[in-house]
């Protein structure tokens, strides 16, 4: 590797690589959009990434850790260290605006702001605000189940945490 | 099979077997440090409760409740994985979370008797959940002040989720106790049975005292009162009557369990014991 190539192995490149690492269960949203990346630092071609999974029992966490390692390798980093930190716990406010709109387009209502945590979501199908909560627990640890009174469809929402 | 597999799927994701011999451990070791005792009982509480909750999978009163209780189970098993992994590291004998979960007999488990009680009906399950989550919330709040950074980190991560569970269980206790004559009767019956196991939750044995004094597992002096302050208003709002009780029943922390635990473990551990080292 030339010195010039080596100097491109920086934080910006790492962030770029991680923007293509998708949530295994919600394939439209990346680990960057989710806001699970605490920090990235690069030294001598070695990338150190700290992440906080969304939920303690998130079964996707280990997959995401592996995928992050793979993505960093593919970008040319000599080696990588991905560490998991549980506190402070992830909050849904860490999700990016882009992430929220990608979720909506995919059919999953994005989380509310923590300040307004009990507000009802708009239906991702028909955009009606006549929705109600069926269960605080959905098909995965991070989602809750709602129903739209207007179009009758059930839908999930990423939970506010 | 599915509840069993659910537990196994999560617990066997851990890779990299150390070549550890898979000899079942039957009794509590004498030389267990207070740190190891605390980590193990945190993990055992979570594991046993998680396994109990998976028994509802496919059998709950409604589809939404099936998903909800399965999620509670998953969260609990997730907690167990973290605590038992830390316990293995603390013990320093190369035992993994899977070794702790699948290769110990009931006599070596240190969970509270409350969590091994059979699920019974939905009222029994929700009353158990409520009484336990009130306890767990306080434990985690105290553990956030631990001098051990790994413990502090885990406790901080779990606290939000446990508060979510507590709210859920509390809502169900109120809904059932204030529902029909039948649901109210069943809730009272659940409380009559499970109340006997609550003094054990509040027990301050030697491990608790040592771990509290060295900062590893801080424990507020008002723990019993604070627990009662969470639980009492809900029971009162549900017009539930507290049973007369003297001492309650304990022994779980010393490996002395009800007849239920070994049966549950037999089902949970069967596949791993039949095919040692099995991985998904």
CSV table of C-alpha atoms in Angstrom, one decimal:
chain,number,residue,atom,x,y,z
A,1,UNK,CA,0.0,0.0,0.0
A,2,UNK,CA,1.2,3.5,-0.8
A,3,UNK,CA,1.3,6.2,1.9
A,4,UNK,CA,-1.5,7.9,0.0
A,5,UNK,CA,-3.7,4.9,0.1
A,6,UNK,CA,-3.1,4.4,3.8
A,7,UNK,CA,-4.1,7.9,4.6
A,8,UNK,CA,-7.6,7.3,3.3
A,9,UNK,CA,-8.1,4.7,6.0
A,10,UNK,CA,-9.7,7.3,8.3
A,11,UNK,CA,-12.9,7.8,10.3
A,12,UNK,CA,-14.8,9.1,7.3
A,13,UNK,CA,-14.1,5.9,5.3
A,14,UNK,CA,-15.3,3.9,8.3
A,15,UNK,CA,-18.5,5.8,8.6
A,16,UNK,CA,-19.1,5.3,4.8
A,17,UNK,CA,-18.6,1.6,5.2
A,18,UNK,CA,-21.0,1.4,8.1
A,19,UNK,CA,-23.7,3.3,6.1
A,20,UNK,CA,-24.0,0.1,4.0
A,21,UNK,CA,-24.4,-2.3,7.0
A,22,UNK,CA,-28.1,-2.9,7.3
A,23,UNK,CA,-30.2,-4.0,10.2
A,24,UNK,CA,-30.6,-7.8,9.5
A,25,UNK,CA,-34.3,-7.7,10.3
A,26,UNK,CA,-35.2,-4.3,8.8
A,27,UNK,CA,-33.1,-4.3,5.7
A,28,UNK,CA,-33.8,-0.7,4.7
A,29,UNK,CA,-32.2,0.9,7.7
A,30,UNK,CA,-28.5,1.0,8.4
A,31,UNK,CA,-26.6,0.7,11.7
A,32,UNK,CA,-25.8,4.4,11.2
A,33,UNK,CA,-29.5,5.3,10.7
A,34,UNK,CA,-30.3,3.3,13.8
A,35,UNK,CA,-27.9,5.4,15.8
A,36,UNK,CA,-26.2,2.4,17.4
A,37,UNK,CA,-22.7,3.7,16.7
A,38,UNK,CA,-21.2,5.4,19.7
A,39,UNK,CA,-17.8,6.2,18.3
A,40,UNK,CA,-15.3,5.4,15.6
A,41,UNK,CA,-11.6,5.9,15.9
A,42,UNK,CA,-8.8,4.9,13.5
A,43,UNK,CA,-5.2,4.5,14.2
A,44,UNK,CA,-2.5,2.8,12.0
A,45,UNK,CA,-5.2,1.3,9.7
A,46,UNK,CA,-7.0,-0.3,12.7
A,47,UNK,CA,-10.6,0.8,13.2
A,48,UNK,CA,-12.2,0.8,16.6
A,49,UNK,CA,-15.9,1.0,16.7
A,50,UNK,CA,-18.1,1.1,19.8
A,51,UNK,CA,-21.8,0.2,19.5
A,52,UNK,CA,-24.8,0.0,21.8
A,53,UNK,CA,-27.5,-2.4,20.5
A,54,UNK,CA,-31.0,-1.2,20.7
A,55,UNK,CA,-32.2,-3.8,23.2
A,56,UNK,CA,-30.3,-6.1,25.6
A,57,UNK,CA,-31.8,-9.3,24.1
A,58,UNK,CA,-31.5,-8.1,20.5
A,59,UNK,CA,-30.6,-11.3,18.6
A,60,UNK,CA,-29.5,-9.2,15.7
A,61,UNK,CA,-26.7,-7.5,17.7
A,62,UNK,CA,-24.1,-10.2,17.1
A,63,UNK,CA,-25.0,-10.3,13.5
A,64,UNK,CA,-24.5,-6.6,13.2
A,65,UNK,CA,-21.2,-6.8,15.0
A,66,UNK,CA,-20.0,-9.4,12.5
A,67,UNK,CA,-21.3,-7.4,9.6
A,68,UNK,CA,-19.6,-4.2,10.8
A,69,UNK,CA,-16.3,-6.1,11.0
A,70,UNK,CA,-16.8,-7.5,7.5
A,71,UNK,CA,-17.6,-4.1,6.1
A,72,UNK,CA,-14.5,-2.5,7.7
A,73,UNK,CA,-12.3,-5.2,6.3
A,74,UNK,CA,-13.7,-4.8,2.8
A,75,UNK,CA,-13.0,-1.1,3.0
A,76,UNK,CA,-9.4,-1.9,3.5
A,77,UNK,CA,-8.8,-1.5,7.2
A,78,UNK,CA,-6.0,-3.7,8.4
A,79,UNK,CA,-8.1,-5.0,11.3
A,80,UNK,CA,-11.0,-3.8,13.4
A,81,UNK,CA,-12.3,-4.0,16.9
A,82,UNK,CA,-16.0,-3.7,17.5
A,83,UNK,CA,-16.9,-3.4,21.1
A,84,UNK,CA,-20.4,-3.5,22.7
A,85,UNK,CA,-21.4,-1.1,25.5
A,86,UNK,CA,-24.7,-1.4,27.2
A,87,UNK,CA,-24.9,1.8,29.2
A,88,UNK,CA,-26.0,4.4,28.6
A,89,UNK,CA,-28.7,2.4,26.9
A,90,UNK,CA,-29.7,3.2,23.4
A,91,UNK,CA,-32.7,5.6,23.0
A,92,UNK,CA,-34.8,6.0,20.0
A,93,UNK,CA,-33.9,9.7,19.8
A,94,UNK,CA,-30.6,8.4,18.4
A,95,UNK,CA,-32.3,7.3,15.2
A,96,UNK,CA,-31.6,9.7,12.4
A,97,UNK,CA,-34.3,11.6,10.5
A,98,UNK,CA,-33.3,9.7,7.4
A,99,UNK,CA,-33.7,6.4,9.3
A,100,UNK,CA,-37.2,7.5,10.4
A,101,UNK,CA,-38.4,8.2,6.8
A,102,UNK,CA,-36.9,5.0,5.5
A,103,UNK,CA,-38.8,3.1,8.1
A,104,UNK,CA,-42.0,4.9,7.2
A,105,UNK,CA,-41.5,4.2,3.5
A,106,UNK,CA,-40.9,0.5,4.4
A,107,UNK,CA,-44.2,0.3,6.3
A,108,UNK,CA,-43.0,0.5,9.8
A,109,UNK,CA,-44.0,3.7,11.8
A,110,UNK,CA,-41.0,5.4,13.2
A,111,UNK,CA,-40.6,6.0,17.0
A,112,UNK,CA,-42.1,9.1,18.6
A,113,UNK,CA,-39.9,11.6,20.4
A,114,UNK,CA,-39.2,10.6,24.0
A,115,UNK,CA,-40.9,13.8,25.0
A,116,UNK,CA,-44.1,12.6,23.4
A,117,UNK,CA,-43.8,8.9,23.9
A,118,UNK,CA,-47.4,8.0,24.2
A,119,UNK,CA,-48.6,9.7,21.0
A,120,UNK,CA,-50.2,7.5,18.4
A,121,UNK,CA,-48.5,7.1,15.1
A,122,UNK,CA,-49.8,7.9,11.6
A,123,UNK,CA,-50.7,4.8,9.6
A,124,UNK,CA,-47.8,4.0,7.3
A,125,UNK,CA,-50.3,2.7,4.7
A,126,UNK,CA,-52.9,5.5,4.5
A,127,UNK,CA,-51.5,8.2,6.7
A,128,UNK,CA,-54.6,8.4,8.9
A,129,UNK,CA,-54.1,9.4,12.5
A,130,UNK,CA,-56.9,7.2,13.7
A,131,UNK,CA,-54.7,4.5,15.0
A,132,UNK,CA,-54.6,2.5,18.2
A,133,UNK,CA,-52.2,0.3,20.1
A,134,UNK,CA,-52.9,-3.4,20.0
A,135,UNK,CA,-49.9,-4.5,22.0
A,136,UNK,CA,-46.7,-2.9,23.3
A,137,UNK,CA,-44.9,-6.1,22.0
A,138,UNK,CA,-44.5,-6.8,18.4
A,139,UNK,CA,-42.6,-9.3,16.2
A,140,UNK,CA,-39.3,-8.2,17.6
A,141,UNK,CA,-38.0,-6.7,20.8
A,142,UNK,CA,-37.9,-3.2,19.2
A,143,UNK,CA,-41.4,-3.1,17.8
A,144,UNK,CA,-45.0,-2.6,19.0
A,145,UNK,CA,-48.2,-3.5,17.2
A,146,UNK,CA,-50.9,-1.0,16.1
A,147,UNK,CA,-54.0,-1.0,14.1
A,148,UNK,CA,-55.4,1.7,11.8
A,149,UNK,CA,-59.2,2.3,12.1
A,150,UNK,CA,-59.3,4.1,8.8
A,151,UNK,CA,-57.9,1.4,6.4
A,152,UNK,CA,-58.1,-1.5,8.9
A,153,UNK,CA,-54.5,-2.6,8.4
A,154,UNK,CA,-52.4,-3.7,11.3
A,155,UNK,CA,-48.9,-2.3,11.3
A,156,UNK,CA,-45.8,-2.1,13.5
A,157,UNK,CA,-44.0,0.8,15.0
A,158,UNK,CA,-40.4,1.0,16.1
A,159,UNK,CA,-40.8,1.5,19.9
A,160,UNK,CA,-39.9,4.8,21.6
A,161,UNK,CA,-37.2,3.9,24.1
B,1,UNK,CA,-40.6,-28.1,21.2
B,2,UNK,CA,-40.8,-24.5,20.2
B,3,UNK,CA,-40.5,-22.9,23.6
B,4,UNK,CA,-37.6,-25.2,24.3
B,5,UNK,CA,-36.0,-24.4,21.0
B,6,UNK,CA,-36.5,-20.7,21.5
B,7,UNK,CA,-34.5,-20.8,24.7
B,8,UNK,CA,-31.9,-23.0,23.0
B,9,UNK,CA,-31.6,-20.9,19.9
B,10,UNK,CA,-30.7,-17.8,21.9
B,11,UNK,CA,-28.5,-19.6,24.3
B,12,UNK,CA,-26.5,-21.6,21.8
B,13,UNK,CA,-25.7,-18.7,19.5
B,14,UNK,CA,-22.5,-18.3,21.6
B,15,UNK,CA,-19.6,-19.8,19.7
B,16,UNK,CA,-16.1,-20.9,20.4
B,17,UNK,CA,-16.3,-23.9,22.7
B,18,UNK,CA,-13.4,-24.0,25.1
B,19,UNK,CA,-13.2,-27.7,25.1
B,20,UNK,CA,-14.6,-27.6,28.7
B,21,UNK,CA,-15.7,-31.0,30.0
B,22,UNK,CA,-19.4,-31.2,30.1
B,23,UNK,CA,-19.7,-32.8,33.5
B,24,UNK,CA,-23.0,-31.8,35.2
B,25,UNK,CA,-22.5,-29.8,38.3
B,26,UNK,CA,-24.8,-30.9,41.0
B,27,UNK,CA,-24.1,-28.9,44.1
B,28,UNK,CA,-23.2,-25.4,45.0
B,29,UNK,CA,-19.4,-25.1,45.4
B,30,UNK,CA,-18.2,-24.0,48.9
B,31,UNK,CA,-15.7,-21.5,47.6
B,32,UNK,CA,-18.1,-19.2,45.7
B,33,UNK,CA,-17.1,-15.6,46.2
B,34,UNK,CA,-19.9,-13.1,46.9
B,35,UNK,CA,-19.3,-11.6,43.4
B,36,UNK,CA,-19.8,-14.9,41.7
B,37,UNK,CA,-22.9,-15.6,43.9
B,38,UNK,CA,-24.5,-12.3,42.9
B,39,UNK,CA,-23.8,-12.7,39.2
B,40,UNK,CA,-25.0,-16.3,39.2
B,41,UNK,CA,-28.3,-15.6,41.0
B,42,UNK,CA,-29.0,-12.6,38.7
B,43,UNK,CA,-28.5,-15.0,35.7
B,44,UNK,CA,-30.4,-17.8,37.3
B,45,UNK,CA,-33.4,-15.7,38.1
B,46,UNK,CA,-33.5,-14.4,34.5
B,47,UNK,CA,-32.9,-17.8,33.0
B,48,UNK,CA,-35.5,-19.7,35.0
B,49,UNK,CA,-38.1,-17.0,34.6
B,50,UNK,CA,-37.3,-16.8,30.9
B,51,UNK,CA,-37.7,-20.5,30.4
B,52,UNK,CA,-41.0,-20.5,32.3
B,53,UNK,CA,-42.3,-17.7,30.1
B,54,UNK,CA,-41.4,-19.5,26.9
B,55,UNK,CA,-43.9,-22.2,28.0
B,56,UNK,CA,-46.7,-19.8,27.0
B,57,UNK,CA,-45.4,-19.6,23.5
B,58,UNK,CA,-48.2,-21.0,21.3
B,59,UNK,CA,-50.5,-21.3,24.2
B,60,UNK,CA,-51.3,-17.8,25.4
B,61,UNK,CA,-54.9,-16.5,25.6
B,62,UNK,CA,-54.6,-14.4,22.5
B,63,UNK,CA,-52.1,-13.9,19.6
B,64,UNK,CA,-51.0,-10.5,20.9
B,65,UNK,CA,-50.4,-11.9,24.4
B,66,UNK,CA,-48.5,-14.8,22.9
B,67,UNK,CA,-46.2,-12.3,21.2
B,68,UNK,CA,-46.0,-10.2,24.3
B,69,UNK,CA,-45.1,-13.0,26.7
B,70,UNK,CA,-42.6,-14.4,24.2
B,71,UNK,CA,-41.0,-11.0,24.1
B,72,UNK,CA,-40.8,-10.9,27.9
B,73,UNK,CA,-39.2,-14.4,27.7
B,74,UNK,CA,-36.7,-13.2,25.2
B,75,UNK,CA,-35.7,-10.1,27.2
B,76,UNK,CA,-35.2,-12.3,30.3
B,77,UNK,CA,-33.1,-14.9,28.5
B,78,UNK,CA,-31.1,-12.1,27.0
B,79,UNK,CA,-30.4,-10.8,30.5
B,80,UNK,CA,-29.5,-14.3,31.6
B,81,UNK,CA,-26.9,-14.6,28.8
B,82,UNK,CA,-25.2,-11.4,29.9
B,83,UNK,CA,-25.1,-12.3,33.6
B,84,UNK,CA,-24.1,-15.9,33.2
B,85,UNK,CA,-21.3,-14.9,30.7
B,86,UNK,CA,-20.0,-12.5,33.3
B,87,UNK,CA,-20.4,-15.2,36.0
B,88,UNK,CA,-18.2,-17.5,33.9
B,89,UNK,CA,-15.6,-14.8,33.5
B,90,UNK,CA,-15.7,-14.1,37.3
B,91,UNK,CA,-15.4,-17.8,38.1
B,92,UNK,CA,-12.3,-18.2,35.8
B,93,UNK,CA,-12.8,-21.9,35.1
B,94,UNK,CA,-13.6,-21.5,31.4
B,95,UNK,CA,-17.3,-22.1,31.8
B,96,UNK,CA,-19.5,-20.4,29.3
B,97,UNK,CA,-23.1,-19.1,29.6
B,98,UNK,CA,-24.2,-22.4,28.0
B,99,UNK,CA,-22.3,-24.5,30.5
B,100,UNK,CA,-24.0,-22.6,33.3
B,101,UNK,CA,-27.4,-23.0,31.7
B,102,UNK,CA,-27.3,-26.6,30.5
B,103,UNK,CA,-24.8,-28.4,32.6
B,104,UNK,CA,-25.9,-27.6,36.2
B,105,UNK,CA,-28.5,-29.6,38.1
B,106,UNK,CA,-31.2,-27.9,40.2
B,107,UNK,CA,-29.1,-28.2,43.3
B,108,UNK,CA,-26.5,-25.8,41.8
B,109,UNK,CA,-29.1,-23.2,40.7
B,110,UNK,CA,-29.5,-20.1,42.8
B,111,UNK,CA,-32.7,-18.6,41.5
B,112,UNK,CA,-35.4,-17.4,43.8
B,113,UNK,CA,-38.3,-19.9,44.3
B,114,UNK,CA,-40.7,-17.4,43.0
B,115,UNK,CA,-39.6,-17.6,39.4
B,116,UNK,CA,-39.6,-21.4,39.2
B,117,UNK,CA,-43.2,-21.6,40.2
B,118,UNK,CA,-45.4,-23.1,37.4
B,119,UNK,CA,-47.1,-20.5,35.2
B,120,UNK,CA,-50.6,-21.6,36.2
B,121,UNK,CA,-53.2,-19.4,34.5
B,122,UNK,CA,-52.5,-15.9,33.1
B,123,UNK,CA,-53.3,-14.3,36.4
B,124,UNK,CA,-50.6,-16.4,38.1
B,125,UNK,CA,-48.1,-15.5,35.5
B,126,UNK,CA,-48.8,-11.8,35.6
B,127,UNK,CA,-48.8,-11.6,39.4
B,128,UNK,CA,-45.5,-13.4,39.4
B,129,UNK,CA,-44.1,-11.0,36.8
B,130,UNK,CA,-45.3,-8.0,38.7
B,131,UNK,CA,-43.8,-9.1,42.1
B,132,UNK,CA,-40.5,-10.0,40.4
B,133,UNK,CA,-40.2,-7.0,38.2
B,134,UNK,CA,-40.7,-4.7,41.2
B,135,UNK,CA,-37.8,-6.5,42.8
B,136,UNK,CA,-35.6,-6.5,39.7
B,137,UNK,CA,-36.1,-2.8,39.0
B,138,UNK,CA,-34.8,-1.9,42.5
B,139,UNK,CA,-31.9,-4.4,42.2
B,140,UNK,CA,-30.8,-2.9,38.9
B,141,UNK,CA,-31.1,0.7,40.2
B,142,UNK,CA,-28.7,-0.3,42.9
B,143,UNK,CA,-26.4,-2.2,40.6
B,144,UNK,CA,-26.0,0.9,38.5
B,145,UNK,CA,-23.9,2.2,41.4
B,146,UNK,CA,-21.6,-0.9,41.3
B,147,UNK,CA,-17.8,-0.4,41.4
B,148,UNK,CA,-17.5,-3.1,38.7
B,149,UNK,CA,-17.8,-1.4,35.4
B,150,UNK,CA,-19.2,-4.4,33.6
B,151,UNK,CA,-22.0,-4.8,36.2
B,152,UNK,CA,-22.8,-1.1,36.0
B,153,UNK,CA,-22.9,-1.3,32.2
B,154,UNK,CA,-25.3,-4.2,32.1
B,155,UNK,CA,-27.6,-2.9,34.8
B,156,UNK,CA,-27.9,0.5,33.1
B,157,UNK,CA,-28.7,-1.2,29.9
B,158,UNK,CA,-31.4,-3.4,31.4
B,159,UNK,CA,-33.2,-0.8,33.6
B,160,UNK,CA,-35.4,0.8,30.9
B,161,UNK,CA,-36.6,-2.5,29.6
B,162,UNK,CA,-37.4,-3.9,33.1
B,163,UNK,CA,-39.4,-0.7,33.8
B,164,UNK,CA,-41.4,-1.4,30.6
B,165,UNK,CA,-42.0,-5.0,31.8
B,166,UNK,CA,-43.1,-3.8,35.2
B,167,UNK,CA,-45.6,-1.4,33.7
B,168,UNK,CA,-47.0,-4.2,31.5
B,169,UNK,CA,-47.4,-6.7,34.4
B,170,UNK,CA,-48.9,-4.0,36.6
B,171,UNK,CA,-51.5,-3.1,34.0
B,172,UNK,CA,-52.4,-6.8,33.7
B,173,UNK,CA,-52.7,-7.2,37.5
B,174,UNK,CA,-55.1,-4.2,37.6
B,175,UNK,CA,-57.0,-5.4,34.6
B,176,UNK,CA,-57.5,-8.9,35.9
B,177,UNK,CA,-58.2,-8.0,39.5
B,178,UNK,CA,-60.7,-5.4,38.4
B,179,UNK,CA,-62.3,-7.5,35.6
B,180,UNK,CA,-64.9,-10.2,36.1
B,181,UNK,CA,-65.6,-12.1,39.2
B,182,UNK,CA,-63.6,-15.0,37.8
B,183,UNK,CA,-60.6,-12.9,36.8
B,184,UNK,CA,-60.6,-11.2,40.2
B,185,UNK,CA,-60.8,-14.6,42.0
B,186,UNK,CA,-58.0,-16.0,40.0
B,187,UNK,CA,-55.8,-13.0,40.7
B,188,UNK,CA,-56.4,-13.3,44.4
B,189,UNK,CA,-55.6,-17.0,44.2
B,190,UNK,CA,-52.4,-16.2,42.4
B,191,UNK,CA,-51.4,-13.7,45.1
B,192,UNK,CA,-52.3,-16.1,47.9
B,193,UNK,CA,-49.8,-18.6,46.4
B,194,UNK,CA,-47.0,-16.4,45.3
B,195,UNK,CA,-46.9,-14.0,48.3
B,196,UNK,CA,-45.2,-16.8,50.2
B,197,UNK,CA,-42.2,-16.6,48.0
B,198,UNK,CA,-41.7,-12.8,48.3
B,199,UNK,CA,-39.7,-12.7,51.5
B,200,UNK,CA,-36.9,-14.6,49.7
B,201,UNK,CA,-36.7,-11.7,47.2
B,202,UNK,CA,-36.0,-9.3,50.0
B,203,UNK,CA,-33.6,-11.6,51.9
B,204,UNK,CA,-30.2,-10.2,52.7
B,205,UNK,CA,-27.9,-13.2,53.1
B,206,UNK,CA,-24.2,-13.2,53.5
B,207,UNK,CA,-23.4,-12.8,49.8
B,208,UNK,CA,-25.7,-9.8,49.6
B,209,UNK,CA,-24.1,-8.2,52.6
B,210,UNK,CA,-20.5,-8.8,51.5
B,211,UNK,CA,-21.1,-7.7,47.9
B,212,UNK,CA,-22.9,-4.6,49.2
B,213,UNK,CA,-20.1,-3.6,51.6
B,214,UNK,CA,-17.4,-4.0,49.0
B,215,UNK,CA,-19.3,-2.0,46.4
B,216,UNK,CA,-19.7,-4.8,43.8
B,217,UNK,CA,-23.5,-5.0,44.4
B,218,UNK,CA,-24.8,-2.0,46.3
B,219,UNK,CA,-28.1,-2.7,48.1
B,220,UNK,CA,-30.1,0.1,49.6
B,221,UNK,CA,-31.1,-0.4,53.3
B,222,UNK,CA,-34.7,0.5,52.4
B,223,UNK,CA,-35.0,-2.2,49.8
B,224,UNK,CA,-37.9,-4.1,51.5
B,225,UNK,CA,-39.8,-0.8,52.1
B,226,UNK,CA,-39.2,0.4,48.6
B,227,UNK,CA,-40.4,-2.9,47.1
B,228,UNK,CA,-43.5,-2.7,49.2
B,229,UNK,CA,-44.1,0.9,48.1
B,230,UNK,CA,-44.2,-0.3,44.5
B,231,UNK,CA,-46.4,-3.3,45.1
B,232,UNK,CA,-48.9,-2.2,47.8
B,233,UNK,CA,-50.6,0.5,45.8
B,234,UNK,CA,-51.3,-1.8,42.9
B,235,UNK,CA,-52.7,-4.5,45.2
B,236,UNK,CA,-54.8,-2.0,47.0
B,237,UNK,CA,-56.1,-0.6,43.7
B,238,UNK,CA,-57.1,-4.1,42.7
B,239,UNK,CA,-58.9,-4.8,46.0
B,240,UNK,CA,-56.5,-7.7,46.6
B,241,UNK,CA,-56.1,-9.0,50.1
B,242,UNK,CA,-52.6,-9.9,51.4
B,243,UNK,CA,-52.4,-13.3,52.9
B,244,UNK,CA,-51.3,-13.7,56.5
B,245,UNK,CA,-47.8,-14.8,56.6
B,246,UNK,CA,-45.0,-15.4,59.0
B,247,UNK,CA,-41.8,-16.2,57.2
B,248,UNK,CA,-42.6,-17.3,53.8
B,249,UNK,CA,-40.6,-20.1,52.0
B,250,UNK,CA,-37.0,-19.7,50.9
B,251,UNK,CA,-34.0,-21.9,50.0
B,252,UNK,CA,-33.5,-21.1,46.3
B,253,UNK,CA,-30.4,-19.0,46.9
B,254,UNK,CA,-28.9,-22.1,48.6
B,255,UNK,CA,-29.8,-24.5,45.9
B,256,UNK,CA,-32.8,-25.9,47.8
B,257,UNK,CA,-35.6,-25.8,45.3
B,258,UNK,CA,-39.2,-26.9,44.9
B,259,UNK,CA,-40.0,-30.0,43.0
B,260,UNK,CA,-40.7,-27.9,39.9
B,261,UNK,CA,-37.2,-26.8,39.0
B,262,UNK,CA,-35.6,-30.1,38.1
B,263,UNK,CA,-38.5,-31.1,35.9
B,264,UNK,CA,-38.2,-27.8,34.1
B,265,UNK,CA,-34.5,-28.1,33.7
B,266,UNK,CA,-34.8,-31.7,32.5
B,267,UNK,CA,-36.9,-30.4,29.6
B,268,UNK,CA,-34.7,-27.3,29.0
B,269,UNK,CA,-31.4,-29.2,29.1
B,270,UNK,CA,-32.4,-32.5,27.4
B,271,UNK,CA,-31.1,-31.8,24.0
B,272,UNK,CA,-27.8,-30.3,25.0
B,273,UNK,CA,-27.2,-33.2,27.4
B,274,UNK,CA,-28.1,-35.8,24.8
B,275,UNK,CA,-25.8,-34.2,22.2
B,276,UNK,CA,-23.1,-32.5,24.2
B,277,UNK,CA,-21.5,-29.5,22.5
B,278,UNK,CA,-24.5,-29.1,20.2
B,279,UNK,CA,-24.6,-25.8,18.2
B,280,UNK,CA,-27.3,-24.4,16.0
